[in-house]
CSV table of N, CA and C in Angstrom, one decimal:
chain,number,residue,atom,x,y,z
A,844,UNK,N,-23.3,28.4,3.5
A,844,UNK,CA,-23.6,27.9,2.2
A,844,UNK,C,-22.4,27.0,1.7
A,845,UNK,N,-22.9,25.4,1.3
A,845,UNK,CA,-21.5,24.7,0.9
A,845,UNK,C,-21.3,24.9,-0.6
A,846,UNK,N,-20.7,24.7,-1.0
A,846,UNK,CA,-19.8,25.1,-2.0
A,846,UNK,C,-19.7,23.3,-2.8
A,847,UNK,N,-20.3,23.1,-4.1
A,847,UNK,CA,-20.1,22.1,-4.7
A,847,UNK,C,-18.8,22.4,-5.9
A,848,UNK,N,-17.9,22.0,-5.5
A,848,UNK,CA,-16.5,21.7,-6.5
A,848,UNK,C,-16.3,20.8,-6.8
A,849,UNK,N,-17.5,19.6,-7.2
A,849,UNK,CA,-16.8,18.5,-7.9
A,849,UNK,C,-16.8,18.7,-9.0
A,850,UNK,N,-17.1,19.2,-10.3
A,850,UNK,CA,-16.3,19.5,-11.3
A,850,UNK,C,-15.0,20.3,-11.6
A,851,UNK,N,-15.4,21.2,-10.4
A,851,UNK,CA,-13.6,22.3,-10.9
A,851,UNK,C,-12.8,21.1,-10.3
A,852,UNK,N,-13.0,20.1,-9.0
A,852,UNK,CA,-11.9,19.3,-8.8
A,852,UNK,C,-11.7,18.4,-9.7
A,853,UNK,N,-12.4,17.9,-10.9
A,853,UNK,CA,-11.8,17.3,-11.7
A,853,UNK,C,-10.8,17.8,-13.1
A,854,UNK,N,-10.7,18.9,-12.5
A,854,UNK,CA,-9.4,20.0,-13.8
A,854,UNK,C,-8.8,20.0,-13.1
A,855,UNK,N,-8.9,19.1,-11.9
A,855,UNK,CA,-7.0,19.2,-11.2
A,855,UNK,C,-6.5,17.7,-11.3
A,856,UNK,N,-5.4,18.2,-11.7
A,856,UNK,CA,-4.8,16.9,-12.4
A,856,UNK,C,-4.3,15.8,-11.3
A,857,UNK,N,-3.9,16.5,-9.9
A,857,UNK,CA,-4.2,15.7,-8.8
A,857,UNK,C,-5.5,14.8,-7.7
A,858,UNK,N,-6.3,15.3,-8.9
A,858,UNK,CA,-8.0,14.9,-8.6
A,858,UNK,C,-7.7,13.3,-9.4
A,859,UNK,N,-7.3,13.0,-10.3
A,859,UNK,CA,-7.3,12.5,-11.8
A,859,UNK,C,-7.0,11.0,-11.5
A,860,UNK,N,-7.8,9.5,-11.4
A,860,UNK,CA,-7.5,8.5,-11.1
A,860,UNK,C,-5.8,7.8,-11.9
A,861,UNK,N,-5.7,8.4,-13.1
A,861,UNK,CA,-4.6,7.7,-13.2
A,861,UNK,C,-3.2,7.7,-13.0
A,862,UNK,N,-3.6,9.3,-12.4
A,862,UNK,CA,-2.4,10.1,-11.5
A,862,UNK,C,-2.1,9.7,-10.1
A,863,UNK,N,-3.6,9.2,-9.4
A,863,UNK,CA,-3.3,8.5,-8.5
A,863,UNK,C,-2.6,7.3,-8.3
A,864,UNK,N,-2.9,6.6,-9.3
A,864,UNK,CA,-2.6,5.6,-9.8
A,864,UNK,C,-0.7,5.4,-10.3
A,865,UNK,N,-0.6,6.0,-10.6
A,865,UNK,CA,1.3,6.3,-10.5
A,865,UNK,C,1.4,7.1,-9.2
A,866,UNK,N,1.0,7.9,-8.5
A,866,UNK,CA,1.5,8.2,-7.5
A,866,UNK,C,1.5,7.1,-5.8
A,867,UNK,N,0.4,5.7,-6.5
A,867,UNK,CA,0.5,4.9,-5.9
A,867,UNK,C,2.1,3.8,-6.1
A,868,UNK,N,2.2,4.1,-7.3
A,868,UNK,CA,3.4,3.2,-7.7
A,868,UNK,C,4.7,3.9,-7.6
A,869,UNK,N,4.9,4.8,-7.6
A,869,UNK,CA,5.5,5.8,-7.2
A,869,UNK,C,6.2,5.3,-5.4
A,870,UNK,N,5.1,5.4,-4.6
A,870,UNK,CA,5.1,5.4,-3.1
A,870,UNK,C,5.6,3.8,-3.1
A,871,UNK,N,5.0,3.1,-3.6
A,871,UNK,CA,5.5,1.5,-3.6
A,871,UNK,C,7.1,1.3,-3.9
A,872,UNK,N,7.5,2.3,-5.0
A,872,UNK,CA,8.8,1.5,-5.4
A,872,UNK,C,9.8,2.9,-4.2
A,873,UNK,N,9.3,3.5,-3.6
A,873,UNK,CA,10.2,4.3,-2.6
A,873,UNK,C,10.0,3.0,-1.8
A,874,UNK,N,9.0,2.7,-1.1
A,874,UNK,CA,8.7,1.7,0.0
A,874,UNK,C,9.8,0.7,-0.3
A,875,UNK,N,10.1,0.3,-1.4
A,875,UNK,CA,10.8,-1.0,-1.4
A,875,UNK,C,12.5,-0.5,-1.6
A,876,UNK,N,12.7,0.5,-2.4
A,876,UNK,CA,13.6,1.0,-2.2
A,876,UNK,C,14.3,1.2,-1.0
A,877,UNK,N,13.7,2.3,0.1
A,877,UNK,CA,13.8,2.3,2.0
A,877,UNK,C,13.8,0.6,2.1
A,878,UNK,N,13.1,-0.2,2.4
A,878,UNK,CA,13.3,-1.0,2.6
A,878,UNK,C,14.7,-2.2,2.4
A,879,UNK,N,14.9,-1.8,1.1
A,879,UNK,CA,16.3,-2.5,1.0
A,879,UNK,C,17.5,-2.2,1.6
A,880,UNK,N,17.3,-0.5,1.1
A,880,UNK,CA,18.1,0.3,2.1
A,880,UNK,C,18.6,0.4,3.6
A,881,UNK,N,17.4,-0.3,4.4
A,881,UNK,CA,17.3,-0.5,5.5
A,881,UNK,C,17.8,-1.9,5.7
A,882,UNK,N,17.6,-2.6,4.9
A,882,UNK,CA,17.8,-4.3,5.1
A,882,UNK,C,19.7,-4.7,4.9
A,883,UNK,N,19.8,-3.6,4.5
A,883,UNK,CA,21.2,-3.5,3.8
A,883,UNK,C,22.3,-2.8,5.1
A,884,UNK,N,21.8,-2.2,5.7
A,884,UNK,CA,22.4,-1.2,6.8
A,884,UNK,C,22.2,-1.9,8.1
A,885,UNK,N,23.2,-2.5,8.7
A,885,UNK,CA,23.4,-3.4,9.7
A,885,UNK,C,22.9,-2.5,10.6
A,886,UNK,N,23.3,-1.0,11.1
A,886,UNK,CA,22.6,-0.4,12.0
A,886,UNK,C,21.4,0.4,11.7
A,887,UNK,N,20.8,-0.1,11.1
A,887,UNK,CA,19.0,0.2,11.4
A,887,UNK,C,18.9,-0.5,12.0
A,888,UNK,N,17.3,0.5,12.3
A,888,UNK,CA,16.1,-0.3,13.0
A,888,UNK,C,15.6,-1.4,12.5
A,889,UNK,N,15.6,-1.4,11.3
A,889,UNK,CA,14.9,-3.1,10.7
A,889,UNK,C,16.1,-3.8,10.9
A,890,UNK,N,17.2,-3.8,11.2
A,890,UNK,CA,17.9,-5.2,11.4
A,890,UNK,C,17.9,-5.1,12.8
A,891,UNK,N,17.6,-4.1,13.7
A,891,UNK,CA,17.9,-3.8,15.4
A,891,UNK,C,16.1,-4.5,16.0
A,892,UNK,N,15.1,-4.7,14.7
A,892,UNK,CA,13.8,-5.4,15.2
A,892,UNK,C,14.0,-6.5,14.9
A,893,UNK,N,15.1,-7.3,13.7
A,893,UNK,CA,14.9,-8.3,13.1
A,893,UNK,C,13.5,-8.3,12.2
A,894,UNK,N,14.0,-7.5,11.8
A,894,UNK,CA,12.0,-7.5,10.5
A,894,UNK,C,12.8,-8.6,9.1
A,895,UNK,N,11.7,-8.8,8.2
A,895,UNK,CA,11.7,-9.4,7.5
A,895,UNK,C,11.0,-8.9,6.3
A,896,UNK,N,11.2,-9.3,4.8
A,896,UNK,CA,10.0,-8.8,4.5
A,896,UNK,C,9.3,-9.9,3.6
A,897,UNK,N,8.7,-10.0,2.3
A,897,UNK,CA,8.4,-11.4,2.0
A,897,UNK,C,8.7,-10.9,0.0
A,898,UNK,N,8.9,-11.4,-0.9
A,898,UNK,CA,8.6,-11.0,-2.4
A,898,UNK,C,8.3,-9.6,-2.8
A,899,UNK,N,7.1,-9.7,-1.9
A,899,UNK,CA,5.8,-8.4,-2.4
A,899,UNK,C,6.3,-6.9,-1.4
A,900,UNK,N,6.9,-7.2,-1.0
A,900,UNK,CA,7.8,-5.9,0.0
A,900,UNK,C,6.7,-6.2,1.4
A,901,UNK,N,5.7,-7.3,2.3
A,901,UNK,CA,5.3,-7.3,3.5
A,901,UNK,C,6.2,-7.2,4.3
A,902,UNK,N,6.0,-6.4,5.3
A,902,UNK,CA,7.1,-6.4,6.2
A,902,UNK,C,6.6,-7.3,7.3
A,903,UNK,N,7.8,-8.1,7.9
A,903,UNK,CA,6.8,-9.0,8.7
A,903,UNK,C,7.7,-9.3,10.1
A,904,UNK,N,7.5,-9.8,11.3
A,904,UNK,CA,8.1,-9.6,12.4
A,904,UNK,C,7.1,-11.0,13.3
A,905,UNK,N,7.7,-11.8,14.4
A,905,UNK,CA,7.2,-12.6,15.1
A,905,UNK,C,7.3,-11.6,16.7
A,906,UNK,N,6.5,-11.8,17.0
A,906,UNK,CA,6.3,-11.2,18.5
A,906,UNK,C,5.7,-12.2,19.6
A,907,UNK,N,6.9,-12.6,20.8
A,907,UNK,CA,6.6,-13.7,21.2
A,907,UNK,C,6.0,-13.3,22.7
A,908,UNK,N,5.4,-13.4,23.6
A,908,UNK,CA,5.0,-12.6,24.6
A,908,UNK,C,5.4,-14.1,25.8
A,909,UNK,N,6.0,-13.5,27.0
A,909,UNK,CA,6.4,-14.3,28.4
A,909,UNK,C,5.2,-15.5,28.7
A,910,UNK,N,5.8,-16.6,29.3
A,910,UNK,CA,5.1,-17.5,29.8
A,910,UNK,C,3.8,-17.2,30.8
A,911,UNK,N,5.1,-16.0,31.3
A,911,UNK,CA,3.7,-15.4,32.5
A,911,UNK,C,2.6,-14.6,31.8
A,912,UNK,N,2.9,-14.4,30.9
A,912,UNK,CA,1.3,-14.3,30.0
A,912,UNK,C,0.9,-14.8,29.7
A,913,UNK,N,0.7,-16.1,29.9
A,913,UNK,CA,-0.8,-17.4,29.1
A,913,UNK,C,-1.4,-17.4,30.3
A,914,UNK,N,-1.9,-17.3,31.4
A,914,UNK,CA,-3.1,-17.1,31.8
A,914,UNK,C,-4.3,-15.9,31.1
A,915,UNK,N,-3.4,-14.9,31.2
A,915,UNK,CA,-4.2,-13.5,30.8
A,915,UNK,C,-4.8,-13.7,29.4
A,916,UNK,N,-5.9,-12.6,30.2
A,916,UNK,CA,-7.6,-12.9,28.8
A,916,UNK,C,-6.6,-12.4,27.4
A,917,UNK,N,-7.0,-12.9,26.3
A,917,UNK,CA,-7.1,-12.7,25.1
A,917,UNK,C,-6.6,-11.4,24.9
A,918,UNK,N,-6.9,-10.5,25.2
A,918,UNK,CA,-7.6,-9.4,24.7
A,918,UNK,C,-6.2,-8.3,25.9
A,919,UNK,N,-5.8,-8.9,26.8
A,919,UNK,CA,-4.7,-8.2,27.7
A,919,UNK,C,-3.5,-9.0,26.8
A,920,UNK,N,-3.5,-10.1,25.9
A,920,UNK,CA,-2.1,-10.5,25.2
A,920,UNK,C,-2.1,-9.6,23.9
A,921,UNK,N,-3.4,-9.4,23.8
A,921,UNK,CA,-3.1,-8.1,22.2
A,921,UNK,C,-2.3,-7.0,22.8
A,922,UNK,N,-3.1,-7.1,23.9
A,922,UNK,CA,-2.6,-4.9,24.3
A,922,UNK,C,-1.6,-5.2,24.2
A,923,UNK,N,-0.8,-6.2,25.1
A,923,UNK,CA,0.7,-6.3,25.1
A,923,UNK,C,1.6,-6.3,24.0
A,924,UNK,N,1.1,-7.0,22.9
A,924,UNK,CA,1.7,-7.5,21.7
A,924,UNK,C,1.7,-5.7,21.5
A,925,UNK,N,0.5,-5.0,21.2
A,925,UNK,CA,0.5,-3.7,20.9
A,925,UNK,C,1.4,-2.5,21.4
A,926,UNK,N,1.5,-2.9,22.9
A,926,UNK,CA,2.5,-2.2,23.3
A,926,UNK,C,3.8,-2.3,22.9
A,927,UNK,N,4.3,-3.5,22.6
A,927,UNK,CA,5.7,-4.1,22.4
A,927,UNK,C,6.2,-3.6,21.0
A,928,UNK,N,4.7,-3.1,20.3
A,928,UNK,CA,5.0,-2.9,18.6
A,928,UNK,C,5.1,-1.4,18.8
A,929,UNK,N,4.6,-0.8,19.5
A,929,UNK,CA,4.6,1.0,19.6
A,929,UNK,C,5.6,1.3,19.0
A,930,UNK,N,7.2,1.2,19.5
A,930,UNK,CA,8.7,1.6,19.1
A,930,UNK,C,8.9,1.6,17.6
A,931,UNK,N,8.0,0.3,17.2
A,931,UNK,CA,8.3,-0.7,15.4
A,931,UNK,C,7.3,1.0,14.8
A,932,UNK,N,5.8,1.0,15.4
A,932,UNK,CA,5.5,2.0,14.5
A,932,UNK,C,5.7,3.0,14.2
A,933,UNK,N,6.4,3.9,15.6
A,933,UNK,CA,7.0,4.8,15.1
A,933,UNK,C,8.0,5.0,14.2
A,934,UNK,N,8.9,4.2,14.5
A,934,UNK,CA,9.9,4.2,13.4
A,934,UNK,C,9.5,3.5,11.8
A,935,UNK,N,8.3,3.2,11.7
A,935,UNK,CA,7.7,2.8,10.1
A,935,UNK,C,7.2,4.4,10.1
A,936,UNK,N,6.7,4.8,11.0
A,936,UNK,CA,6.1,6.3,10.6
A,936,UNK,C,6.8,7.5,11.0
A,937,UNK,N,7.4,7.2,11.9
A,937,UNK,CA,8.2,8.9,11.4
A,937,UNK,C,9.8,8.5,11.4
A,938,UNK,N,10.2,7.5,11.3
A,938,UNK,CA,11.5,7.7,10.2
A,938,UNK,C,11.2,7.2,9.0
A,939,UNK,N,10.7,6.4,8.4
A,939,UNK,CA,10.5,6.0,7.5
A,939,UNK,C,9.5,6.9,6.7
A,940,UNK,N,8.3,7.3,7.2
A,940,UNK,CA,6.9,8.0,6.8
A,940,UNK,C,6.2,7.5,6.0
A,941,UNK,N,5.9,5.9,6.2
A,941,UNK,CA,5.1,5.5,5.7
A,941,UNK,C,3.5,4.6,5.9
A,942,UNK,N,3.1,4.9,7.5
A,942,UNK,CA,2.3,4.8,8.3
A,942,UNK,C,1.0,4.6,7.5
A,943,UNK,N,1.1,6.3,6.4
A,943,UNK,CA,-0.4,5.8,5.9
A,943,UNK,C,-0.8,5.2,4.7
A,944,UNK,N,0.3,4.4,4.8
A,944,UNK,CA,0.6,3.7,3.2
A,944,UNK,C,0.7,1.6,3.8
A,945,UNK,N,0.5,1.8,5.3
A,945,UNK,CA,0.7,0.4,5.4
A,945,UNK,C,-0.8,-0.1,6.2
A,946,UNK,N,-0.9,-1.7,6.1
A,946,UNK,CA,-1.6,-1.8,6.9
A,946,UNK,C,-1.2,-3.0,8.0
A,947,UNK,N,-1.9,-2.8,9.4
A,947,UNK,CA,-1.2,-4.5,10.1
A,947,UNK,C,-2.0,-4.9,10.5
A,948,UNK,N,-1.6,-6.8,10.1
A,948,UNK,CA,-2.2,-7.6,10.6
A,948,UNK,C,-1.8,-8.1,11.7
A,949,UNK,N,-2.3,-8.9,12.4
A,949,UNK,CA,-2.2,-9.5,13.5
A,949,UNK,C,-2.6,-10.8,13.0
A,950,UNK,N,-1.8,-11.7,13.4
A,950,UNK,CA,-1.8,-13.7,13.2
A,950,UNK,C,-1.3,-14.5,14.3
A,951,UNK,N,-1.9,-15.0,15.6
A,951,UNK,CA,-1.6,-15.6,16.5
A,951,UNK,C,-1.1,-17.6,15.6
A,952,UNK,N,0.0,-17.9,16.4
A,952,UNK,CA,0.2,-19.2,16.0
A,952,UNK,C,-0.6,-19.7,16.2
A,953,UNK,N,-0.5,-21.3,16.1
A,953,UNK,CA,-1.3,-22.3,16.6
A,953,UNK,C,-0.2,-23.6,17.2
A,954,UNK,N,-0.5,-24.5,18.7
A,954,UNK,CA,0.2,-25.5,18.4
A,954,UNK,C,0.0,-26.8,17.2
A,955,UNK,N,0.5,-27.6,17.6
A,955,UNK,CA,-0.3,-29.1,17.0
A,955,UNK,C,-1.4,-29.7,17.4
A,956,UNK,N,-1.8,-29.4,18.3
A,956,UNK,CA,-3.2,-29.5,18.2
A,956,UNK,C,-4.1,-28.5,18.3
A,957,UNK,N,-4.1,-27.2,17.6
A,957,UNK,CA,-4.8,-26.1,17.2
A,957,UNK,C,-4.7,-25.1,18.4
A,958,UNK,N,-4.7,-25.3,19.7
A,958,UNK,CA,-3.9,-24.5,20.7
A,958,UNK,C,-3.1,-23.0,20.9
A,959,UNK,N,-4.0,-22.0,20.9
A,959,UNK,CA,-3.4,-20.9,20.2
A,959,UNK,C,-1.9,-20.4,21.5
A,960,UNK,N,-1.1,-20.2,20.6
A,960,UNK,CA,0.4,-20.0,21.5
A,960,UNK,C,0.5,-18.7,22.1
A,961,UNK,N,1.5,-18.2,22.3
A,961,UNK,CA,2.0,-16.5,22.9
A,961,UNK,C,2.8,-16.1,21.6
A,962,UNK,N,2.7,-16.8,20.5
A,962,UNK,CA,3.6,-16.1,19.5
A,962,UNK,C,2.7,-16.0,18.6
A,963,UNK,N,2.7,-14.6,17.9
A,963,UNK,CA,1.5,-13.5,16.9
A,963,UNK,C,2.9,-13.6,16.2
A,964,UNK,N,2.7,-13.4,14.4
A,964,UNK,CA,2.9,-12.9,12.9
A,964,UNK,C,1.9,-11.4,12.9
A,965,UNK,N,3.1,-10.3,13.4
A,965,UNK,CA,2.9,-9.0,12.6
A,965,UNK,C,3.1,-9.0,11.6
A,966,UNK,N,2.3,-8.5,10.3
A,966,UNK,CA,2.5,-8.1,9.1
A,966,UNK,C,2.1,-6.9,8.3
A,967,UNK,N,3.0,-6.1,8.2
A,967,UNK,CA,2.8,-4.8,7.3
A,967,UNK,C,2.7,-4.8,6.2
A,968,UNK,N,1.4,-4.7,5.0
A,968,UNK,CA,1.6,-4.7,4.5
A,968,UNK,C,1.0,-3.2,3.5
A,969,UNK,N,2.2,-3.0,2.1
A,969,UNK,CA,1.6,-1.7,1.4
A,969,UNK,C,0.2,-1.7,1.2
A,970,UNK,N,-0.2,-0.8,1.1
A,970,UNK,CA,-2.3,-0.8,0.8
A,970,UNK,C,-1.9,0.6,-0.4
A,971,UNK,N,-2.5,0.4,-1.6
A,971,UNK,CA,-2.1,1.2,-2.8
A,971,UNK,C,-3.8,1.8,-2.5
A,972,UNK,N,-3.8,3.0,-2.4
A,972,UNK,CA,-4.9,4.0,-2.7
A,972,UNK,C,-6.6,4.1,-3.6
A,973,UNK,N,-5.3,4.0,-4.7
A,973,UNK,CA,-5.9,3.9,-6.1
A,973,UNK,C,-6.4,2.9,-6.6
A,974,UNK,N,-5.1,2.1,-7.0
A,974,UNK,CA,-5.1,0.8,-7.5
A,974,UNK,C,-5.7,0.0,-7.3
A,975,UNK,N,-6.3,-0.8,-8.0
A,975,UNK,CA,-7.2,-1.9,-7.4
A,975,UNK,C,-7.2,-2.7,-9.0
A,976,UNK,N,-8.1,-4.3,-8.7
A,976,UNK,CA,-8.2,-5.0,-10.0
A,976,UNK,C,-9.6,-3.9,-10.2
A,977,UNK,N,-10.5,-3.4,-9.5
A,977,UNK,CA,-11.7,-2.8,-9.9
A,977,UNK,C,-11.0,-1.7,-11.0
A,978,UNK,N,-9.9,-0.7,-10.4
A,978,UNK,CA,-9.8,0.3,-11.8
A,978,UNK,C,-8.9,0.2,-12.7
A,979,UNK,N,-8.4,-1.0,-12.7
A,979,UNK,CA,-7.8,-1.7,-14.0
A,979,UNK,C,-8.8,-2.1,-14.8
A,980,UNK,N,-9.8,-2.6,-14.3
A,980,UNK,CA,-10.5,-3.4,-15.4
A,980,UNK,C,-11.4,-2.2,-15.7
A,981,UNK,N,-11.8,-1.1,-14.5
A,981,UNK,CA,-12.7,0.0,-15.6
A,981,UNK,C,-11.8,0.5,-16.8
A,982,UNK,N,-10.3,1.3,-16.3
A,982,UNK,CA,-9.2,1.8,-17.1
A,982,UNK,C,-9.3,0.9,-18.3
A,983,UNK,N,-9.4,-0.4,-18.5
A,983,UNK,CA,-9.4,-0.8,-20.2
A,983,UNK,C,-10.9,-0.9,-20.7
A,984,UNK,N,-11.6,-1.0,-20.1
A,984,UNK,CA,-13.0,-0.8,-20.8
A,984,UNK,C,-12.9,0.3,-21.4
A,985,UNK,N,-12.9,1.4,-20.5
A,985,UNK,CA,-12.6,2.8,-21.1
A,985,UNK,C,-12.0,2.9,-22.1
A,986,UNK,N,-10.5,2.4,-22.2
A,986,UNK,CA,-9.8,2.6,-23.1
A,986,UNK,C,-10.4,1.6,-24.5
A,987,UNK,N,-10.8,0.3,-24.1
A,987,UNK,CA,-11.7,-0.5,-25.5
A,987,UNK,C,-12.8,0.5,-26.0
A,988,UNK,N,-13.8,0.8,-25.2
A,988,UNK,CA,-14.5,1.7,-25.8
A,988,UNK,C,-14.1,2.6,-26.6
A,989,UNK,N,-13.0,3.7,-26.4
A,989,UNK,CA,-12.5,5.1,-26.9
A,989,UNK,C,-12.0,4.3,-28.0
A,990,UNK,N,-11.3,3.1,-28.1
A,990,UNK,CA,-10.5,2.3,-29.4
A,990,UNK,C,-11.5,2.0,-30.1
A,991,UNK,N,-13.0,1.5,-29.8
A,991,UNK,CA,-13.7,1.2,-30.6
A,991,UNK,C,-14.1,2.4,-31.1
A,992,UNK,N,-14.6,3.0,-30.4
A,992,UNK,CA,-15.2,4.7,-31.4
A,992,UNK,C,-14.3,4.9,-32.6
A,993,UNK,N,-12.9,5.1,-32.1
A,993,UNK,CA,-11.7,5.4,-33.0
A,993,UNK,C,-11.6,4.6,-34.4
A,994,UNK,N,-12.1,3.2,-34.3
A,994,UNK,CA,-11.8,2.5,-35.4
A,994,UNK,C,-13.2,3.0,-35.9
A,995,UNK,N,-14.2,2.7,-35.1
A,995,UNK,CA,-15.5,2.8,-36.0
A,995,UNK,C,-15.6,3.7,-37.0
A,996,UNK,N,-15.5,4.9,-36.4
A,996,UNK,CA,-15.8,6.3,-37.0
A,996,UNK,C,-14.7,6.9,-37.6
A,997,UNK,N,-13.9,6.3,-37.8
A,997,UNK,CA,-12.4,6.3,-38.5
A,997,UNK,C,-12.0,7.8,-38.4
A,998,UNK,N,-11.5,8.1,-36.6
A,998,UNK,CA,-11.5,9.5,-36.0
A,998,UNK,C,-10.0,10.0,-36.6
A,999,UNK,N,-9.1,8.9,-36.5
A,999,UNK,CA,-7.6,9.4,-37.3
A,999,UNK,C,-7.4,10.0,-38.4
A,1000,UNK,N,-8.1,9.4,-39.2
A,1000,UNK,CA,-8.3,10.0,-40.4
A,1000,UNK,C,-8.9,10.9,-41.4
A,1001,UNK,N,-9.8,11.2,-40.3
A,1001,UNK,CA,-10.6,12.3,-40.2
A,1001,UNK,C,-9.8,13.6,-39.9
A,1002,UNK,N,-8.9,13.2,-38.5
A,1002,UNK,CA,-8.1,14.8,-37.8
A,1002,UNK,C,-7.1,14.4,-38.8
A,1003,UNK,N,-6.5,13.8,-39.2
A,1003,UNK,CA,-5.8,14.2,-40.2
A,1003,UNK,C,-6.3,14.9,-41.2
A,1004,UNK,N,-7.3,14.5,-41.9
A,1004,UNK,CA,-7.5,15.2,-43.3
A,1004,UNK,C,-7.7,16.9,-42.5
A,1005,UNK,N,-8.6,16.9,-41.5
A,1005,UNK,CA,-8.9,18.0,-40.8
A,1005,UNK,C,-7.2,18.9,-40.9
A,1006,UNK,N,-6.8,18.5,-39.8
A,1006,UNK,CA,-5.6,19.1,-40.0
A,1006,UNK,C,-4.5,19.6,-41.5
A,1007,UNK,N,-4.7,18.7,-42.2
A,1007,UNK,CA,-4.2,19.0,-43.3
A,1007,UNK,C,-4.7,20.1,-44.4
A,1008,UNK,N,-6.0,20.2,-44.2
A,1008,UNK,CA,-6.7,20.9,-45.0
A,1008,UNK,C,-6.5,23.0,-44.8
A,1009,UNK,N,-6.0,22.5,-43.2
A,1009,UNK,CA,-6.0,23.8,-42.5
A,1009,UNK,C,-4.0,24.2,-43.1
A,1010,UNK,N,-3.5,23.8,-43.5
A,1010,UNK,CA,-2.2,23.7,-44.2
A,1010,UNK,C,-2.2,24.5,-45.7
């Protein structure tokens, strides 16, 4: 028999979007914090990969693969590139521990005349949980609404007199 707990899980205050929503920002300003920290410390790994990162805390890295790799298909220059990154992820994920907080892109160059090269733009970047423009813009509707009741129905002044009365 399953068991429906979607209401008791919303009396947990770790259920709660705008908890998530700081524990997203939370994780971001560690991310950037480690990150400086790292950028700062000659013997880490991020200056032993030469990473980079950009404004927004992306962490980003060029990965150039041998001559004797442009024949091979497509798809045996990813594996490679993937292999060469293995080292970079563990050390984003288990010294750093932040694996499930990032996401990577993959961006092959181009020559001058559109000619795709052996050198790929890795980019790591934070992926926030919660956050989004979608529950920012619910979060103030909500909050307009509950402001509008408030003025309408003139609810302050009300729990005041309430409250005072009980005095």
């Amino acid at each position: 028999m399953k068991k429906n707990n979607g209401l008791l899980n919303w009396f947990k205050p770790r259920n709660w979007g705008w908890v998530k929503v700081i524990r997203d920002l939370q994780n971001f300003a560690d991310w950037k914090r480690i990150i400086k920290r790292e950028e700062f410390n000659p013997k880490s790994n991020y200056n032993k990969w030469k990473l980079q990162h950009t404004k927004l805390y992306d962490v980003y890295i060029i990965v150039t693969l041998d001559e004797s790799d442009l024949p091979l298909p497509e798809i045996v220059k990813r594996t490679k590139v993937l292999e060469t990154l293995n080292p970079l992820n563990r050390y984003l994920d288990e010294e750093l521990g932040f694996a499930e907080y990032l996401n990577c892109e993959f961006n092959q160059f181009e020559d001058d005349k559109g000619n795709p090269t052996l050198s790929y733009l890795i980019v790591y970047r934070f992926i926030f949980n919660k956050l989004s423009i979608k529950w920012i813009l619910k979060f103030l509707i909500i909050i307009g609404i509950l402001m509008f009741i408030i003025i309408k129905f003139k609810l302050i002044s009300l729990f005041i007199t309430g409250v005072s009365s009980l005095f």
